[in-house]
Amino acid sequence: MAFRVETNGRLDGGSPVPKYHQLKQILKEKIETGEWAPGDLIPSEPELCRMYGVSRTTVRQTMASLVSEGLIVRQQGKGTFVAGPKIEQELVGFYSFTEDVMRKGLRPRSEILSKGVTAASKAVASKLGLAPGERVVYLTRLRLADEEPIMLETSYLPEKYCQGLDQIDFRGRPLYDVLGQDFNVELTRARETFEAAVADEYEASWLRIWPGAPVMP
Amino acid sequence: MAFRVETNGRLDGGSPVPKYHQLKQILKEKIETGEWAPGDLIPSEPELCRMYGVSRTTVRQTMASLVSEGLIVRQQGKGTFVAGPKIEQELVGFYSFTEDVMRKGLRPRSEILSKGVTAASKAVASKLGLAPGERVVYLTRLRLADEEPIMLETSYLPEKYCQGLDQIDFRGRPLYDVLGQDFNVELTRARETFEAAVADEYEASWLRIWPGAPVMP
DNA sequence: TTTGTTTTGTTGTAATTACAAGTGCAGGTA
DNA sequence: TACCTGCACTTGTAATTACAACAAAACAAA
């Protein structure tokens, strides 16, 4: 006991399962069990090397895999952080379709297919931290890049944060801009669902003919 | 001219854009232009090292990226091959959700959210090679793996190939099985749209509460 | 206080080396 | 023929080294 080495355990080198995969499972578990919560800074590469007795090569191979699975986010000079659920990632990480498309040199545009206010379903309410039945604003937008339909997006927001949202014309403006400037909504309380990120030809043509279909749950 | 070195050109080391990214663009272009066709065996790692004057580290970094984008497929001992287009992979390559899920050791299940017959819109008609207004069968299914909603899928098929499809109970059976055995439909005439391949927790709960929403265009 | 510089710690890029493991073939052996 | 062994070639795993790029805090100078 007294001389127990401060390490989370060496990885099994003789095992047929590669070290980077063993390490990946270990880190994955820490994330999934909540030992490492979303937003947490996780140990740096050199620390992990020491903790598990592997080279930086192996640690980085593990990290790359976790990044591609969307479990962690890395930032040069700062560190590696546990990613929230994808939704949160894109919102809290300040994902903006408009900016994203512009960065690629394309012209972004949104078509509002439907919007309004409705009572929150149980599922939506729980995600937004509301009581079931509380009123939420919904918004379904077709997002286009250079007039090419790219994404169908449905957003829910608590109505109490968005009085008058339906009068706003935010075509061409990022939704978060509108909310931030005009309503000062706390971003972390917004949730969105994203559908159909695929942009293949057929999907596009299918989206194009959508008139204003009633897609609300 | 006479002594031109047989190489595809060294990469620019002084450039701010990393070598593995430069190489990635080069290989990507060869694939997208068709110089390397789907199924082709592309140069081995040592060959690429020689051709572009980079280390195997860099080549492998490039390859990993292309694999994650689905442009190439690698096989230990054999080599690296150009992957077909995704759509083709999944449809013409006889993609079957049921088989795919079973291969992963999970129990596949489908819930039919809506089905019926309608007149083909112009867009759908053109994709299926029909005259506008011809009748098509539509089918919206929620696909589950071990009771976890994974995919929301809408299929269109020409009615003339599918007389009586609505009487069939194909829960648990691959759609192509049903069509192949009972209707002998030519697979290449089928088209599908895939939505929401993401399986994160929130998306799942959102799908779960979908009663049978009218999602037809 | 404000600004600029240095230092420290982080991830990113890259080369090099070594061996393991899968594939296919050529050649030898029973 | 049938089987096996070795060899050549492929990708996979892993350690090591070096430096670049970025971020933030600590520090020094105006």
mmCIF file of N, CA and C (backbone and C1' of nucleotides) in Angstrom, chain A residues 18-20 53-58 61 76-78, chain D residues 12-24:
data_model
loop_
_atom_site.group_PDB
_atom_site.id
_atom_site.type_symbol
_atom_site.label_atom_id
_atom_site.label_comp_id
_atom_site.label_asym_id
_atom_site.label_seq_id
_atom_site.Cartn_x
_atom_site.Cartn_y
_atom_site.Cartn_z
ATOM 1 N N PRO A 18 -4.472 -4.031 -29.368
ATOM 2 C CA PRO A 18 -3.447 -2.982 -29.359
ATOM 3 C C PRO A 18 -3.599 -2.011 -28.194
ATOM 4 N N LYS A 19 -2.484 -1.451 -27.779
ATOM 5 C CA LYS A 19 -2.480 -0.567 -26.622
ATOM 6 C C LYS A 19 -3.388 0.639 -26.840
ATOM 7 N N TYR A 20 -3.352 1.202 -28.045
ATOM 8 C CA TYR A 20 -4.147 2.403 -28.272
ATOM 9 C C TYR A 20 -5.634 2.091 -28.120
ATOM 10 N N GLY A 53 2.031 4.416 -19.177
ATOM 11 C CA GLY A 53 3.272 3.798 -19.630
ATOM 12 C C GLY A 53 3.328 3.536 -21.117
ATOM 13 N N VAL A 54 2.845 4.480 -21.891
ATOM 14 C CA VAL A 54 2.907 4.326 -23.341
ATOM 15 C C VAL A 54 3.548 5.562 -23.956
ATOM 16 N N SER A 55 3.861 5.463 -25.229
ATOM 17 C CA SER A 55 4.497 6.581 -25.913
ATOM 18 C C SER A 55 3.453 7.596 -26.348
ATOM 19 N N ARG A 56 3.935 8.743 -26.717
ATOM 20 C CA ARG A 56 3.020 9.780 -27.183
ATOM 21 C C ARG A 56 2.350 9.351 -28.481
ATOM 22 N N THR A 57 3.045 8.587 -29.284
ATOM 23 C CA THR A 57 2.463 8.040 -30.508
ATOM 24 C C THR A 57 1.149 7.331 -30.195
ATOM 25 N N THR A 58 1.218 6.471 -29.197
ATOM 26 C CA THR A 58 0.043 5.680 -28.842
ATOM 27 C C THR A 58 -1.062 6.571 -28.285
ATOM 28 N N GLN A 61 -2.681 8.355 -31.097
ATOM 29 C CA GLN A 61 -3.526 7.476 -31.906
ATOM 30 C C GLN A 61 -4.880 7.290 -31.217
ATOM 31 N N GLN A 76 -5.144 23.207 -29.807
ATOM 32 C CA GLN A 76 -3.712 23.446 -29.725
ATOM 33 C C GLN A 76 -3.415 24.549 -28.719
ATOM 34 N N GLY A 77 -2.491 24.266 -27.838
ATOM 35 C CA GLY A 77 -2.088 25.259 -26.864
ATOM 36 C C GLY A 77 -2.932 25.258 -25.597
ATOM 37 N N LYS A 78 -4.141 24.690 -25.669
ATOM 38 C CA LYS A 78 -5.014 24.711 -24.494
ATOM 39 C C LYS A 78 -5.132 23.338 -23.853
ATOM 40 P P DG D 12 -3.674 -0.497 -42.215
ATOM 41 O "O5'" DG D 12 -2.878 -1.245 -41.053
ATOM 42 C "C5'" DG D 12 -3.387 -2.488 -40.574
ATOM 43 C "C4'" DG D 12 -2.807 -2.803 -39.189
ATOM 44 C "C3'" DG D 12 -2.919 -1.675 -38.173
ATOM 45 O "O3'" DG D 12 -3.346 -2.210 -36.926
ATOM 46 C "C1'" DG D 12 -0.651 -2.312 -38.408
ATOM 47 P P DT D 13 -3.637 -1.222 -35.698
ATOM 48 O "O5'" DT D 13 -2.247 -1.248 -34.922
ATOM 49 C "C5'" DT D 13 -1.840 -2.472 -34.330
ATOM 50 C "C4'" DT D 13 -0.524 -2.298 -33.620
ATOM 51 C "C3'" DT D 13 -0.487 -1.181 -32.573
ATOM 52 O "O3'" DT D 13 -0.075 -1.758 -31.349
ATOM 53 C "C1'" DT D 13 1.412 -1.079 -33.977
ATOM 54 P P DA D 14 -0.199 -0.932 -30.011
ATOM 55 O "O5'" DA D 14 1.216 -0.216 -29.938
ATOM 56 C "C5'" DA D 14 2.388 -1.007 -29.831
ATOM 57 C "C4'" DA D 14 3.610 -0.138 -29.917
ATOM 58 C "C3'" DA D 14 3.556 1.184 -29.149
ATOM 59 O "O3'" DA D 14 4.291 0.994 -27.941
ATOM 60 C "C1'" DA D 14 4.721 1.358 -31.243
ATOM 61 P P DA D 15 4.435 2.165 -26.896
ATOM 62 O "O5'" DA D 15 5.912 2.678 -27.235
ATOM 63 C "C5'" DA D 15 6.957 1.733 -27.328
ATOM 64 C "C4'" DA D 15 8.221 2.408 -27.820
ATOM 65 C "C3'" DA D 15 8.585 3.710 -27.100
ATOM 66 O "O3'" DA D 15 9.913 3.628 -26.614
ATOM 67 C "C1'" DA D 15 8.630 4.010 -29.465
ATOM 68 P P DT D 16 10.504 4.731 -25.633
ATOM 69 O "O5'" DT D 16 11.194 5.768 -26.632
ATOM 70 C "C5'" DT D 16 12.059 5.257 -27.651
ATOM 71 C "C4'" DT D 16 12.513 6.369 -28.571
ATOM 72 C "C3'" DT D 16 12.743 7.740 -27.915
ATOM 73 O "O3'" DT D 16 14.127 8.047 -28.006
ATOM 74 C "C1'" DT D 16 11.626 7.938 -30.009
ATOM 75 P P DT D 17 14.695 9.321 -27.166
ATOM 76 O "O5'" DT D 17 14.764 10.463 -28.282
ATOM 77 C "C5'" DT D 17 15.339 10.176 -29.554
ATOM 78 C "C4'" DT D 17 15.000 11.278 -30.537
ATOM 79 C "C3'" DT D 17 15.100 12.704 -29.991
ATOM 80 O "O3'" DT D 17 16.217 13.347 -30.565
ATOM 81 C "C1'" DT D 17 13.154 12.394 -31.370
ATOM 82 P P DA D 18 16.698 14.781 -29.989
ATOM 83 O "O5'" DA D 18 15.898 15.791 -30.924
ATOM 84 C "C5'" DA D 18 15.981 15.646 -32.338
ATOM 85 C "C4'" DA D 18 15.005 16.599 -32.996
ATOM 86 C "C3'" DA D 18 14.927 17.972 -32.321
ATOM 87 O "O3'" DA D 18 15.546 18.922 -33.173
ATOM 88 C "C1'" DA D 18 12.768 17.109 -32.916
ATOM 89 P P DC D 19 15.801 20.406 -32.663
ATOM 90 O "O5'" DC D 19 14.539 21.196 -33.241
ATOM 91 C "C5'" DC D 19 14.216 21.052 -34.621
ATOM 92 C "C4'" DC D 19 12.759 21.382 -34.836
ATOM 93 C "C3'" DC D 19 12.334 22.793 -34.402
ATOM 94 O "O3'" DC D 19 11.910 23.503 -35.549
ATOM 95 C "C1'" DC D 19 10.727 21.165 -33.797
ATOM 96 P P DA D 20 11.543 25.051 -35.442
ATOM 97 O "O5'" DA D 20 9.966 25.041 -35.684
ATOM 98 C "C5'" DA D 20 9.445 24.257 -36.761
ATOM 99 C "C4'" DA D 20 7.928 24.359 -36.791
ATOM 100 C "C3'" DA D 20 7.374 25.756 -36.531
ATOM 101 O "O3'" DA D 20 6.253 25.979 -37.381
ATOM 102 C "C1'" DA D 20 6.527 24.262 -34.898
ATOM 103 P P DA D 21 5.588 27.404 -37.476
ATOM 104 O "O5'" DA D 21 4.334 27.244 -36.497
ATOM 105 C "C5'" DA D 21 3.393 26.215 -36.772
ATOM 106 C "C4'" DA D 21 2.240 26.311 -35.793
ATOM 107 C "C3'" DA D 21 1.789 27.733 -35.486
ATOM 108 O "O3'" DA D 21 0.371 27.745 -35.470
ATOM 109 C "C1'" DA D 21 2.349 26.605 -33.484
ATOM 110 P P DC D 22 -0.404 29.115 -35.436
ATOM 111 O "O5'" DC D 22 -1.029 29.132 -33.979
ATOM 112 C "C5'" DC D 22 -1.803 28.011 -33.546
ATOM 113 C "C4'" DC D 22 -1.877 28.000 -32.042
ATOM 114 C "C3'" DC D 22 -2.327 29.318 -31.412
ATOM 115 O "O3'" DC D 22 -3.649 29.150 -30.928
ATOM 116 C "C1'" DC D 22 -0.599 28.221 -30.171
ATOM 117 P P DA D 23 -4.388 30.390 -30.242
ATOM 118 O "O5'" DA D 23 -4.062 30.160 -28.690
ATOM 119 C "C5'" DA D 23 -4.304 28.883 -28.131
ATOM 120 C "C4'" DA D 23 -4.127 28.917 -26.627
ATOM 121 C "C3'" DA D 23 -4.599 30.200 -25.947
ATOM 122 O "O3'" DA D 23 -5.356 29.848 -24.814
ATOM 123 C "C1'" DA D 23 -2.303 29.806 -25.437
ATOM 124 P P DA D 24 -6.150 30.994 -24.025
ATOM 125 O "O5'" DA D 24 -5.285 31.164 -22.685
ATOM 126 C "C5'" DA D 24 -4.938 29.994 -21.967
ATOM 127 C "C4'" DA D 24 -3.858 30.324 -20.966
ATOM 128 C "C3'" DA D 24 -4.102 31.612 -20.169
ATOM 129 O "O3'" DA D 24 -3.957 31.338 -18.804
ATOM 130 C "C1'" DA D 24 -1.925 31.592 -21.063
#
